[in-house]
Short mmCIF file of C-alpha atoms in Angstrom, two decimals:
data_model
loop_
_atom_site.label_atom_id
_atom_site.label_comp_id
_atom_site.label_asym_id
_atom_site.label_seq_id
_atom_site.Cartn_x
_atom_site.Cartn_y
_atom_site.Cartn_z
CA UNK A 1 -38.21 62.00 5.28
CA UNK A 2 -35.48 61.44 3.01
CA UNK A 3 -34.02 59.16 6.13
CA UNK A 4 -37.06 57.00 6.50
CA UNK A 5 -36.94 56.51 2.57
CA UNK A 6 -33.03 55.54 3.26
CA UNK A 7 -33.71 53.14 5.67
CA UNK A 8 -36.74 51.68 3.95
CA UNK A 9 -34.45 50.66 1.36
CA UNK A 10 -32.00 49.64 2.86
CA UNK A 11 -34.00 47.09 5.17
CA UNK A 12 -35.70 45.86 1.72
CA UNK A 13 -32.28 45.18 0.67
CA UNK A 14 -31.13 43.81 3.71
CA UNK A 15 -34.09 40.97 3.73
CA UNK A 16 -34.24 40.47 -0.01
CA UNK A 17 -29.84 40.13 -0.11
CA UNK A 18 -30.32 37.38 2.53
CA UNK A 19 -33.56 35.75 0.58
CA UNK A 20 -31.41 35.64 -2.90
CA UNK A 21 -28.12 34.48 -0.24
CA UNK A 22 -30.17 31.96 0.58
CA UNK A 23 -30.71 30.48 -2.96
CA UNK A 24 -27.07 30.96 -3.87
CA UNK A 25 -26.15 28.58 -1.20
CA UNK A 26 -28.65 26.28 -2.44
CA UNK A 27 -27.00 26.61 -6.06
CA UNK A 28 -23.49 26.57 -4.58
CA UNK A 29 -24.42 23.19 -2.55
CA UNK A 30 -25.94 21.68 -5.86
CA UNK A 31 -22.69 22.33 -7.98
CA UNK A 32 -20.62 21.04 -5.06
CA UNK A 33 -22.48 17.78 -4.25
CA UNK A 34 -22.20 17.68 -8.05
CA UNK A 35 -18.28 18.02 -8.43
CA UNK A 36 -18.17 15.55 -5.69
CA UNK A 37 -20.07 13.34 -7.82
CA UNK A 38 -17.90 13.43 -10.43
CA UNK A 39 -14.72 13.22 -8.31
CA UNK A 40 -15.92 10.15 -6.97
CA UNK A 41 -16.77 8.94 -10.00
CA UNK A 42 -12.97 9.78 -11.66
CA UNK A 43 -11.50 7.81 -8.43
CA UNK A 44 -13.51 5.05 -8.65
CA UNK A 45 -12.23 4.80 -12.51
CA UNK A 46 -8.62 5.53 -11.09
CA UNK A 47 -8.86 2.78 -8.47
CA UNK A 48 -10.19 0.34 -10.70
CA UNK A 49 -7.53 0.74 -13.41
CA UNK A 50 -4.51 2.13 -12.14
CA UNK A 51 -4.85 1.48 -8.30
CA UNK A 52 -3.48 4.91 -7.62
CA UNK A 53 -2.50 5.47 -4.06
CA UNK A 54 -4.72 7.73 -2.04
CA UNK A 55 -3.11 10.80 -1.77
CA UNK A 56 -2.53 10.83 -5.55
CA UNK A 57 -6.35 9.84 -5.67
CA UNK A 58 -7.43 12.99 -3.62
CA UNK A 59 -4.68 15.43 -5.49
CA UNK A 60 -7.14 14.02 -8.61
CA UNK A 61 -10.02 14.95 -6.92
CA UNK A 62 -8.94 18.15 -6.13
CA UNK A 63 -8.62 19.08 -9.52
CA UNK A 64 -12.12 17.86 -10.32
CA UNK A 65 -14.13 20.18 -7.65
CA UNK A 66 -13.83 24.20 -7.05
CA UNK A 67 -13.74 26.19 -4.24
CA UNK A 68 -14.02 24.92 -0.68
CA UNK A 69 -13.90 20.96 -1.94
CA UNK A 70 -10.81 21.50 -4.04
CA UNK A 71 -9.09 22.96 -0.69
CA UNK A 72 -10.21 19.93 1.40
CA UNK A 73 -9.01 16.93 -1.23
CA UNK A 74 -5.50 19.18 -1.18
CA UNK A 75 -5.45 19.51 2.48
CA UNK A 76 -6.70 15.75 2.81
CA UNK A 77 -4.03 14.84 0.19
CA UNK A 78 -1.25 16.82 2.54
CA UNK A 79 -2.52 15.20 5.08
CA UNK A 80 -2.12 11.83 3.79
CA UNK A 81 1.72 12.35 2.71
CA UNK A 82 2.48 13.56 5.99
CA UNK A 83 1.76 10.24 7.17
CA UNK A 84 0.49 11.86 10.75
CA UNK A 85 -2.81 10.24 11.22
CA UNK A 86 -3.23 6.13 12.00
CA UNK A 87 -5.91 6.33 9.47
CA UNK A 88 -7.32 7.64 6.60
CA UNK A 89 -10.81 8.55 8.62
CA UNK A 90 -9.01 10.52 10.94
CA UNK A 91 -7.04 12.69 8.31
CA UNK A 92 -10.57 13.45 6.86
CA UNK A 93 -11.78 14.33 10.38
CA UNK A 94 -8.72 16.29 10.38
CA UNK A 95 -9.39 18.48 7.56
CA UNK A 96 -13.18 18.58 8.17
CA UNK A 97 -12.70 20.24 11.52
CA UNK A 98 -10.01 22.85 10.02
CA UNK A 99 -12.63 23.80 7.32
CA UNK A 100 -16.10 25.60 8.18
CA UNK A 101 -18.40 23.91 6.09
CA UNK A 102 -21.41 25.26 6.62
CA UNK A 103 -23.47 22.64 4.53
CA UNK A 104 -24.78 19.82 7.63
CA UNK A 105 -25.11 17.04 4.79
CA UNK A 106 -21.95 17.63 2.76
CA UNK A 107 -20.41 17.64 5.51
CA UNK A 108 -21.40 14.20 6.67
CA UNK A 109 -21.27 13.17 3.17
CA UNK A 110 -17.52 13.92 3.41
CA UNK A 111 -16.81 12.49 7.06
CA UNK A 112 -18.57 9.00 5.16
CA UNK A 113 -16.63 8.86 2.30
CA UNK A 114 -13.45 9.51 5.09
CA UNK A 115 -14.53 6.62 6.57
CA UNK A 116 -14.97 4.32 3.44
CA UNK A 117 -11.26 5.57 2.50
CA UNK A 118 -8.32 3.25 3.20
CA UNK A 119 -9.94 -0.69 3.10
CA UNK A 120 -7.97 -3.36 2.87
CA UNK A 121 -9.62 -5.00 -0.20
CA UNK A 122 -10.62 -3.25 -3.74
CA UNK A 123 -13.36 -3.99 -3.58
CA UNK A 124 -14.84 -3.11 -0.68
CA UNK A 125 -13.10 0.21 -1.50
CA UNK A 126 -15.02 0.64 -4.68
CA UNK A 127 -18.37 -0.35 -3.06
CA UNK A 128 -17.54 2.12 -0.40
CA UNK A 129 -17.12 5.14 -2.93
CA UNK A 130 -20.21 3.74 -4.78
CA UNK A 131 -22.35 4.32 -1.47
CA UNK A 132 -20.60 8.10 -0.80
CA UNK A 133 -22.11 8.76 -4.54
CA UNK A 134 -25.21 7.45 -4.09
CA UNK A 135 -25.30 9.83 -1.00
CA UNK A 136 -25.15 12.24 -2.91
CA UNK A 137 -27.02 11.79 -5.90
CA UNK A 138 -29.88 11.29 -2.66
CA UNK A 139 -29.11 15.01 -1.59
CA UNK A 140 -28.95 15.94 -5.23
CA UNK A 141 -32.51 14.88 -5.94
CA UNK A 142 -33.28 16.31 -2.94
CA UNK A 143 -31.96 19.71 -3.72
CA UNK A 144 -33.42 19.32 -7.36
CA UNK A 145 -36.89 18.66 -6.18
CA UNK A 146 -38.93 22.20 -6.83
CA UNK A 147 -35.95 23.75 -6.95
CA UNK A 148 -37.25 26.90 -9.15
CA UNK A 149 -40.21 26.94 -6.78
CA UNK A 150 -37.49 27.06 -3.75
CA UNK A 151 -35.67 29.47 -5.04
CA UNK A 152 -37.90 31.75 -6.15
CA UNK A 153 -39.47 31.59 -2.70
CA UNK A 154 -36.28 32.28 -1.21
CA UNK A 155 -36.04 34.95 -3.24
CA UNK A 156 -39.49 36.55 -3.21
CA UNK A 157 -39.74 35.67 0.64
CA UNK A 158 -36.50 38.00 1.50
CA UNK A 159 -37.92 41.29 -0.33
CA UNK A 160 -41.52 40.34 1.21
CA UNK A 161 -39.91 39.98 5.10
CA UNK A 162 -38.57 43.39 3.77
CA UNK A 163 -41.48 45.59 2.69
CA UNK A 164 -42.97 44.14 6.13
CA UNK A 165 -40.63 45.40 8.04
CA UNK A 166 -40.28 48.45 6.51
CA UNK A 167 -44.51 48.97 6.56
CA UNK A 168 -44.04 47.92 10.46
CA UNK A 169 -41.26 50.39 11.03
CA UNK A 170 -42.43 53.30 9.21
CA UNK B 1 26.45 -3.06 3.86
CA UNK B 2 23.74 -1.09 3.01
CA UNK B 3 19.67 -0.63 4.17
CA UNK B 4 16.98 1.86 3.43
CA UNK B 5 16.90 2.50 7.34
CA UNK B 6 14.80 6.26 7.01
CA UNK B 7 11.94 4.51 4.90
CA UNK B 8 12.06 2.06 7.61
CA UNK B 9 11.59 4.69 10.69
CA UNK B 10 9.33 6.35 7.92
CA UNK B 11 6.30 3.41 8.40
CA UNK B 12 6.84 3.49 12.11
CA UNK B 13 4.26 5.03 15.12
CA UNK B 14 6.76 8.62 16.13
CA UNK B 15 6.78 7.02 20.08
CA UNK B 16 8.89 4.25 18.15
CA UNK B 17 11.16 5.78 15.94
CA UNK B 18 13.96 7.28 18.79
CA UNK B 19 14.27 3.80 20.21
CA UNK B 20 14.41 1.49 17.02
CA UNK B 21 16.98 3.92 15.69
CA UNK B 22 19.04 3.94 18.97
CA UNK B 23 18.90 0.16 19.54
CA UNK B 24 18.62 -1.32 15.43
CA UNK B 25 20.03 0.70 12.84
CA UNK B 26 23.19 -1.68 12.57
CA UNK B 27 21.85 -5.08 13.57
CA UNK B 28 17.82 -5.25 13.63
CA UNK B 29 16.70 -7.87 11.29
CA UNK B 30 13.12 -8.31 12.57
CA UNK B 31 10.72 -5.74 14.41
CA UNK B 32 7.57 -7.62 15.72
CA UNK B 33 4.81 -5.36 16.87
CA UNK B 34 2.01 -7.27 18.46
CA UNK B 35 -1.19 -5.93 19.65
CA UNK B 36 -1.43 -4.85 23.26
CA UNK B 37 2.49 -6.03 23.75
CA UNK B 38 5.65 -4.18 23.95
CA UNK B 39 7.42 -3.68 20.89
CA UNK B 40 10.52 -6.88 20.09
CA UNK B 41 13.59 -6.04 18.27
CA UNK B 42 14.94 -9.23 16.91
CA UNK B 43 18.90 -8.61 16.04
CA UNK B 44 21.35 -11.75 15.67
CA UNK B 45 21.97 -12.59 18.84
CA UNK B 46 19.37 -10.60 20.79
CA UNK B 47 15.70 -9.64 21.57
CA UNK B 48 14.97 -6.28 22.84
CA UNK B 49 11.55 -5.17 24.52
CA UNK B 50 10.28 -1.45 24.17
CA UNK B 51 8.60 -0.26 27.56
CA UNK B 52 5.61 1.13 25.74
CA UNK B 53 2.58 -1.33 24.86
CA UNK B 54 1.20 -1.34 20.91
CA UNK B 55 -1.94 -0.24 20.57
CA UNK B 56 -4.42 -0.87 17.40
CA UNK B 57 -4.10 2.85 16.32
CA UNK B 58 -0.15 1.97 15.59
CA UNK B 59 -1.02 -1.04 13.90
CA UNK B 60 -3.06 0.35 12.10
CA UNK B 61 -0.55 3.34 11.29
CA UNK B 62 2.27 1.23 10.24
CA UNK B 63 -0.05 -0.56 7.74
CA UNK B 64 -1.69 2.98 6.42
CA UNK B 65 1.65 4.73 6.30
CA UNK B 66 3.59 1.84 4.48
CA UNK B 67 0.99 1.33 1.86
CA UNK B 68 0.64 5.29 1.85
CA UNK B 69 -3.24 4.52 3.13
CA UNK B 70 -3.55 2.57 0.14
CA UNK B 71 -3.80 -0.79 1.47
CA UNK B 72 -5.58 -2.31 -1.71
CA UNK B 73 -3.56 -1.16 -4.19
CA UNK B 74 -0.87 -3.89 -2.58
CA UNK B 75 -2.14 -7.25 -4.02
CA UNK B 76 0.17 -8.82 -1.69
CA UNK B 77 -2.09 -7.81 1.32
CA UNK B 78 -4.20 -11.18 0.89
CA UNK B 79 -1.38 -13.00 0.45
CA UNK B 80 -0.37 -11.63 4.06
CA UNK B 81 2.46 -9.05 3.87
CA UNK B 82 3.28 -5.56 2.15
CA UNK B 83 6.66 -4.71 0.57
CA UNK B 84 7.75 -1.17 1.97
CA UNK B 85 10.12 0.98 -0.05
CA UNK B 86 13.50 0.05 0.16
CA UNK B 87 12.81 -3.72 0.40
CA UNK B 88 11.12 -3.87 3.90
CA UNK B 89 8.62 -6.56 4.20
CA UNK B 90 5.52 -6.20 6.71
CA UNK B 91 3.84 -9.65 7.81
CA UNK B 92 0.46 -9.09 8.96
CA UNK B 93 -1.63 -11.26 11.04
CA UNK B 94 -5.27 -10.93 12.30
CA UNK B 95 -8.71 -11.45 11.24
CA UNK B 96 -8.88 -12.29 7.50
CA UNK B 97 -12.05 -11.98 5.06
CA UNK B 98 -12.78 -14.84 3.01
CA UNK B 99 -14.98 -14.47 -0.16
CA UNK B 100 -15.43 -17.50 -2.20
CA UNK B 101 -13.02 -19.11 0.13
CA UNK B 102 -10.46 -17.07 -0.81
CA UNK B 103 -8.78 -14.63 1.65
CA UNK B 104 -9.47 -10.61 0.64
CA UNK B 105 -7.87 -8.84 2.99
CA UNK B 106 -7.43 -8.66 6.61
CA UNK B 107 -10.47 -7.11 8.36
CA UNK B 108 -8.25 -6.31 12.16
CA UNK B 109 -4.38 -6.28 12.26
CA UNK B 110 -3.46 -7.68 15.29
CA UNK B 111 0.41 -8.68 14.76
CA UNK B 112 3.46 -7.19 12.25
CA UNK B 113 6.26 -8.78 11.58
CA UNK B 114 8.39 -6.07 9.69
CA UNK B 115 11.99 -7.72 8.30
CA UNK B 116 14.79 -5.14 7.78
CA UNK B 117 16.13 -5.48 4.44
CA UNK B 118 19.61 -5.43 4.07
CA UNK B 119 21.99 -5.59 1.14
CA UNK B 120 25.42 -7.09 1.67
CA UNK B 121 27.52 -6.70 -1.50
CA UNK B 122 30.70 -9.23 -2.11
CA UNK B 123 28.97 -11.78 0.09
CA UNK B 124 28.04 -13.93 -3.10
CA UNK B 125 31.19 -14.02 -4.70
CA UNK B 126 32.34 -17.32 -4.18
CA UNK B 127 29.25 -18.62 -5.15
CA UNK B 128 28.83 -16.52 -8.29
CA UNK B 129 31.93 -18.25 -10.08
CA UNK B 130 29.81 -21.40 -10.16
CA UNK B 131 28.81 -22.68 -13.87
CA UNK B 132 25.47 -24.19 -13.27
CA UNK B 133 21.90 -23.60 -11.73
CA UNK B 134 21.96 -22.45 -8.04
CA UNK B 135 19.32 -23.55 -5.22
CA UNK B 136 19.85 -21.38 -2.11
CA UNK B 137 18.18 -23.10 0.77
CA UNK B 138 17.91 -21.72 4.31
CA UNK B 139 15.62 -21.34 7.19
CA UNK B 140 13.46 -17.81 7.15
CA UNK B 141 15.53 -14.97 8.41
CA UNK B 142 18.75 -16.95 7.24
CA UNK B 143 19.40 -14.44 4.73
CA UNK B 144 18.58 -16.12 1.64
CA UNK B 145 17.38 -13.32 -0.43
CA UNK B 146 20.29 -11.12 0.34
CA UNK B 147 22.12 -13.88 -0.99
CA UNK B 148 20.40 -14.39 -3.80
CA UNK B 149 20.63 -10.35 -4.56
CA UNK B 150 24.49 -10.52 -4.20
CA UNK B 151 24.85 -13.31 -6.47
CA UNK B 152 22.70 -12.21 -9.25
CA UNK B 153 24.17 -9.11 -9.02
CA UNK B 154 27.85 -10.74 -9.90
CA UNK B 155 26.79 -12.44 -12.60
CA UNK B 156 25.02 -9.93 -13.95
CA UNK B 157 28.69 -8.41 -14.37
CA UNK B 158 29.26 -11.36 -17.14
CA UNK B 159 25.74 -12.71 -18.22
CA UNK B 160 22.23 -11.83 -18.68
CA UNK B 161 20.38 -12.20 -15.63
CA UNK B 162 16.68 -11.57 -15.17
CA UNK B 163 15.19 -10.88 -11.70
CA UNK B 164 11.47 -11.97 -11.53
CA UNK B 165 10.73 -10.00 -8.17
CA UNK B 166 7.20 -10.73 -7.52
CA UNK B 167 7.26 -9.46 -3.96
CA UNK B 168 9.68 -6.28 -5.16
CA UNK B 169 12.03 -6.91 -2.32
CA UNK B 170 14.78 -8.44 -4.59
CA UNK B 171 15.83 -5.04 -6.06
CA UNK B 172 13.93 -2.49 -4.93
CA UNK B 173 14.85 1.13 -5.48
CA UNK B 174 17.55 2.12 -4.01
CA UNK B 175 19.18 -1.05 -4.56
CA UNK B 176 22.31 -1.41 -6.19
CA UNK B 177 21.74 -3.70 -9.41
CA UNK B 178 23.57 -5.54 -12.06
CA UNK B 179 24.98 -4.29 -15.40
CA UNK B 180 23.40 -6.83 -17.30
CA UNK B 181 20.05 -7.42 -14.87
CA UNK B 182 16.24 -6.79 -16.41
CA UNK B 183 14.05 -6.98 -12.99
CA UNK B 184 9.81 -7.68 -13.18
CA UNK B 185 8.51 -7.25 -10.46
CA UNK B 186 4.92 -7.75 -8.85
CA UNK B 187 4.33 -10.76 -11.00
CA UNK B 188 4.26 -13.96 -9.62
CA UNK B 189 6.85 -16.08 -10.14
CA UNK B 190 5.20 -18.91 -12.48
CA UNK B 191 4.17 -16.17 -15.21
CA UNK B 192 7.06 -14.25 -14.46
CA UNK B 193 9.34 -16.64 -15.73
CA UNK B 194 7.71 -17.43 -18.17
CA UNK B 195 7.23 -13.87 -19.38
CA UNK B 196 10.72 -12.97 -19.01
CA UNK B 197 12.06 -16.26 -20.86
CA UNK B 198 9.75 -15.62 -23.59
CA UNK B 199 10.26 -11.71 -23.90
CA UNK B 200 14.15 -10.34 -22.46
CA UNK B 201 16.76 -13.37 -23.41
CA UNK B 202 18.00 -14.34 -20.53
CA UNK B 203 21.32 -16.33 -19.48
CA UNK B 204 20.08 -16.96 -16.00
CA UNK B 205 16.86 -16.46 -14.26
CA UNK B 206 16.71 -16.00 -10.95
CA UNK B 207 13.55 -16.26 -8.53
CA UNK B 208 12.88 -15.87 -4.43
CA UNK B 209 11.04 -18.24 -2.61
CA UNK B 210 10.08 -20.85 -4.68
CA UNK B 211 6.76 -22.51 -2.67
CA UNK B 212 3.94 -23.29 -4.87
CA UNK B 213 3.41 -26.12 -7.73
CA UNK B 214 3.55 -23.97 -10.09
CA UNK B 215 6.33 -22.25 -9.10
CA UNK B 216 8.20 -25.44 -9.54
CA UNK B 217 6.31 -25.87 -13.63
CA UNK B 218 7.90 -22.88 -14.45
CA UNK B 219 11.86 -23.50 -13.12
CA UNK B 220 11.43 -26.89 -15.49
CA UNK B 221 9.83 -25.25 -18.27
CA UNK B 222 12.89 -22.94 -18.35
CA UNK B 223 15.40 -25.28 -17.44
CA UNK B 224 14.24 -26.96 -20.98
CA UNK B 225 15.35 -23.87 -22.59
CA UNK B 226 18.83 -23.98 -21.59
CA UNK B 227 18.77 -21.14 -18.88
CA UNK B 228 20.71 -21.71 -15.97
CA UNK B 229 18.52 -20.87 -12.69
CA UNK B 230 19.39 -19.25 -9.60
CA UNK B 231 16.39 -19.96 -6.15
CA UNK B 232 15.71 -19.66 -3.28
CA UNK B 233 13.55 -22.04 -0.90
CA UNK B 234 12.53 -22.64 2.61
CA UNK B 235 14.60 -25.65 4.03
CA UNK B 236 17.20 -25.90 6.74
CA UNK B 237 19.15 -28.84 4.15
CA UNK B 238 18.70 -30.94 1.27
CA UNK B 239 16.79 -33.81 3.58
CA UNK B 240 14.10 -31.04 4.53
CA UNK B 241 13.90 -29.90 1.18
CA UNK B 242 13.71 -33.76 0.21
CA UNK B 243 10.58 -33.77 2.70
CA UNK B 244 8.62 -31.22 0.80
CA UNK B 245 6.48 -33.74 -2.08
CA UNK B 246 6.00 -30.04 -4.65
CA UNK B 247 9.72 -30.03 -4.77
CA UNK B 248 9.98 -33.64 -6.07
CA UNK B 249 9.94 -32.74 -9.70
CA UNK B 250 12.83 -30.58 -9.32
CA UNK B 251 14.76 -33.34 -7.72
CA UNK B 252 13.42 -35.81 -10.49
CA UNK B 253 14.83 -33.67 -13.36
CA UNK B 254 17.82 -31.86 -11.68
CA UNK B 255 17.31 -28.75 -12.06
CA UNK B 256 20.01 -27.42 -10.11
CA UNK B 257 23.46 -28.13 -10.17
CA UNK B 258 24.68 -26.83 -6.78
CA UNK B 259 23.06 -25.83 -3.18
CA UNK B 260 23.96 -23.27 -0.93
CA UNK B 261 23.31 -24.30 2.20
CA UNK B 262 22.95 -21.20 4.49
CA UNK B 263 23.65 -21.87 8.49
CA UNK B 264 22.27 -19.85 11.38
CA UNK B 265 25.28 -17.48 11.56
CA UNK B 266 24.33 -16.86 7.94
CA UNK B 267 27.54 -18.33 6.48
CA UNK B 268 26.75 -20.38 3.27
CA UNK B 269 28.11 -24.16 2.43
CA UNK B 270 28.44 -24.93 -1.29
CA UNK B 271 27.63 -28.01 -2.19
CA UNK B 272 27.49 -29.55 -6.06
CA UNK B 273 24.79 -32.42 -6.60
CA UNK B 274 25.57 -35.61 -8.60
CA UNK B 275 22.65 -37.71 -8.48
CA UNK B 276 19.16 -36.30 -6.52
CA UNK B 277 17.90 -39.57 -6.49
CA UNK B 278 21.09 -41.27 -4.81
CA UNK B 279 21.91 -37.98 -2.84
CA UNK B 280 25.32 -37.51 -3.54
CA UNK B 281 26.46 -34.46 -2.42
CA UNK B 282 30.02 -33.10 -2.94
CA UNK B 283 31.53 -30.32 -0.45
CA UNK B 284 33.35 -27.42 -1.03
#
């Protein structure tokens, strides 16, 4: 008895941990689509004014985001002063490929703004950086739409798949 | 003599660097990469081929790894060329983009032209003893800004000399310069001069590649202001210069007191000017 009570439990917390594992990535996205926001925004400012060099630029950015996107600008940064790559795409590509991002859209968010990096004219570099934020502000408002409702569902949905389980199994 | 040969191999495609360094550390003066040909490795007297053919990606990596994949933050790159550290200068041809007529950048490199900068110090000192504005004129690849260099340099040991270096390939770091030198650099010449004149003092001001009208303004605006000059400009002699209408004014108002002539062995004739208008020349 005191078995089938064990496992009960431990299959509600199974389901519900994944349900509220769920929602954390959703938060965890958010704030990292918003720190890339920012960055952006603090290297479109740095362009603009001081037309520091890329790999300075990204060094910046890395100490604008957390976790995994303060580890990519470094790496891409690295990257860039190892001169190894013809371009600055590739070095993105580069570091994209050595990081598991498990986020589909930030991760083409980050092979865009890759490609946008490294134009010949100002410009065109700013405008490029201006369409990698808009990007995101798109996924932002995305992620923002019923987001309490989402999460909650996530949340609710995970104990529910639970207690289903456990009524099935028991 | 002395060159910045590592930053050099630093800019260029790893295939490249073995060969350039085995065939051009003492003599290249010009490395043309062209797009879908062989590298050429222009020395004095000789052009050398690399087997390999250049492909886009090491265009494209020459330009990304000399302007540390900052390509923009050169304002040069409209005008056509990139200054590398240690006084390199890339040339870039290919497709431009115009916006409101005026050229923006270059959309697809298709041809370098990357010039070996050299510094040869003592090879100005006869020239540097001279009491009066200085026009150094010479064919491209002649040498005329490692004159130039030398020469300020040596008077800088006596006088006040200000470099206006728009191009920052006059003096760039790791370049030996003068006691008594103040450089600018990335300003153009024409507010350059004007800035320095105004601002640092100077005994002599000294300028590469004088090419544009306004270039010209600003040697006679500071030749009224009793600084002696030191140039440079494109023109195999003082007939070719002649040719040239911008450089009329300086003629009209003799600016400069003596030309150095430099010849294709890059030896220099010194020559002191009487009259422009009536040409007379006296040799050294």
């Amino acid at each position: 008895m005191e078995f089938r009570w064990l496992g009960a439990i431990l299959i509600v917390a199974g389901c519900g941990g994944y349900g509220f594992s769920l929602a954390a990535r959703h938060r965890q996205k958010e704030r990292a689509l918003s720190d890339l926001v920012r960055a952006l925004e603090r290297m479109e400012c740095e362009l603009q004014y001081h037309l520091t060099p890329l790999p300075e630029l990204c060094r910046m950015a890395s100490t604008d985001t957390n976790g995994m996107l303060h580890r990519i600008f470094l790496s891409l940064s690295r990257e860039l002063e190892l001169r190894v790559m013809p371009d600055a795409a590739s070095c993105m590509r580069s570091v994209i490929t050595r990081f598991s991002i498990s986020s589909r859209e930030l991760r083409l968010i980050l092979s865009e703004l890759g490609e946008s990096l490294g134009r010949f004219d100002l410009p065109g570099q700013v405008k490029g950086l201006e369409a990698v934020r808009r990007k995101c502000f798109g996924e932002l408002e995305a992620l923002a739409r019923n987001r309490n409702e989402r999460l909650r569902c996530y949340q609710t949905l995970g104990l529910c798949t639970g207690a289903a389980l456990v009524i099935l199994f028991i | 003599m002395r060159c910045a040969w590592k930053e050099l191999l630093d800019i260029l495609p790893r295939w490249m660097i073995t060969d350039v360094d085995a065939l051009g550390r003492s003599s290249l003066q010009e490395l043309r990469l062209r797009l879908d040909a062989p590298p050429e490795l222009v020395s004095c007297d000789s052009v050398q081929r690399l087997g390999r053919q250049v492909s886009s990606e090491d265009l494209s990596y020459c330009v990304n790894a000399a302007s540390r994949y900052s390509p923009w933050a050169a304002a040069t790159i409209a005008q056509g060329f990139l200054t590398v550290s240690g006084g390199h200068r890339i040339g870039l041809c290919g497709e431009a983009v115009l916006k409101n007529k005026e050229i923006t950048g270059i959309r697809k490199v298709t041809s370098l032209c990357i010039r070996v900068a050299r510094d040869f110090p003592g090879i100005g000192s006869s020239a540097a003893g001279l009491r009066g504005s200085m026009l150094i004129l010479g064919a491209p690849g002649r040498g005329k800004t490692t004159l130039l260099r030398d020469i300020a340099r040596q008077i800088s040991e006596k006088s006040t000399v200000a470099v206006v270096d728009e191009r920052g390939e006059i003096f760039p770091s790791g370049f030996v310069r003068g006691d008594r030198m103040d450089v600018l650099t990335g300003v153009p010449k024409a507010g350059g001069v004007e800035m320095v004149l105004r601002t640092m003092g100077p005994e002599w001001i000294a300028v590469d590649e004088i090419t544009a009208e306004e270039d010209c303004r600003s040697l006679l605006q500071a030749q009224g202001c009793g600084v002696r000059l030191l140039a440079t400009a494109h023109a195999g002699s003082l007939d070719e210069f002649r040719v040239r209408p911008i450089y009329k004014a300086l003629l009209d108002n003799h600016v400069f007191d003596y030309l150095l002539i430099l010849h294709s062995d890059k030896s220099y004739g010194t020559e002191r000017i009487h009259t422009w208008n009536s040409g007379g020349l006296e040799r050294f």
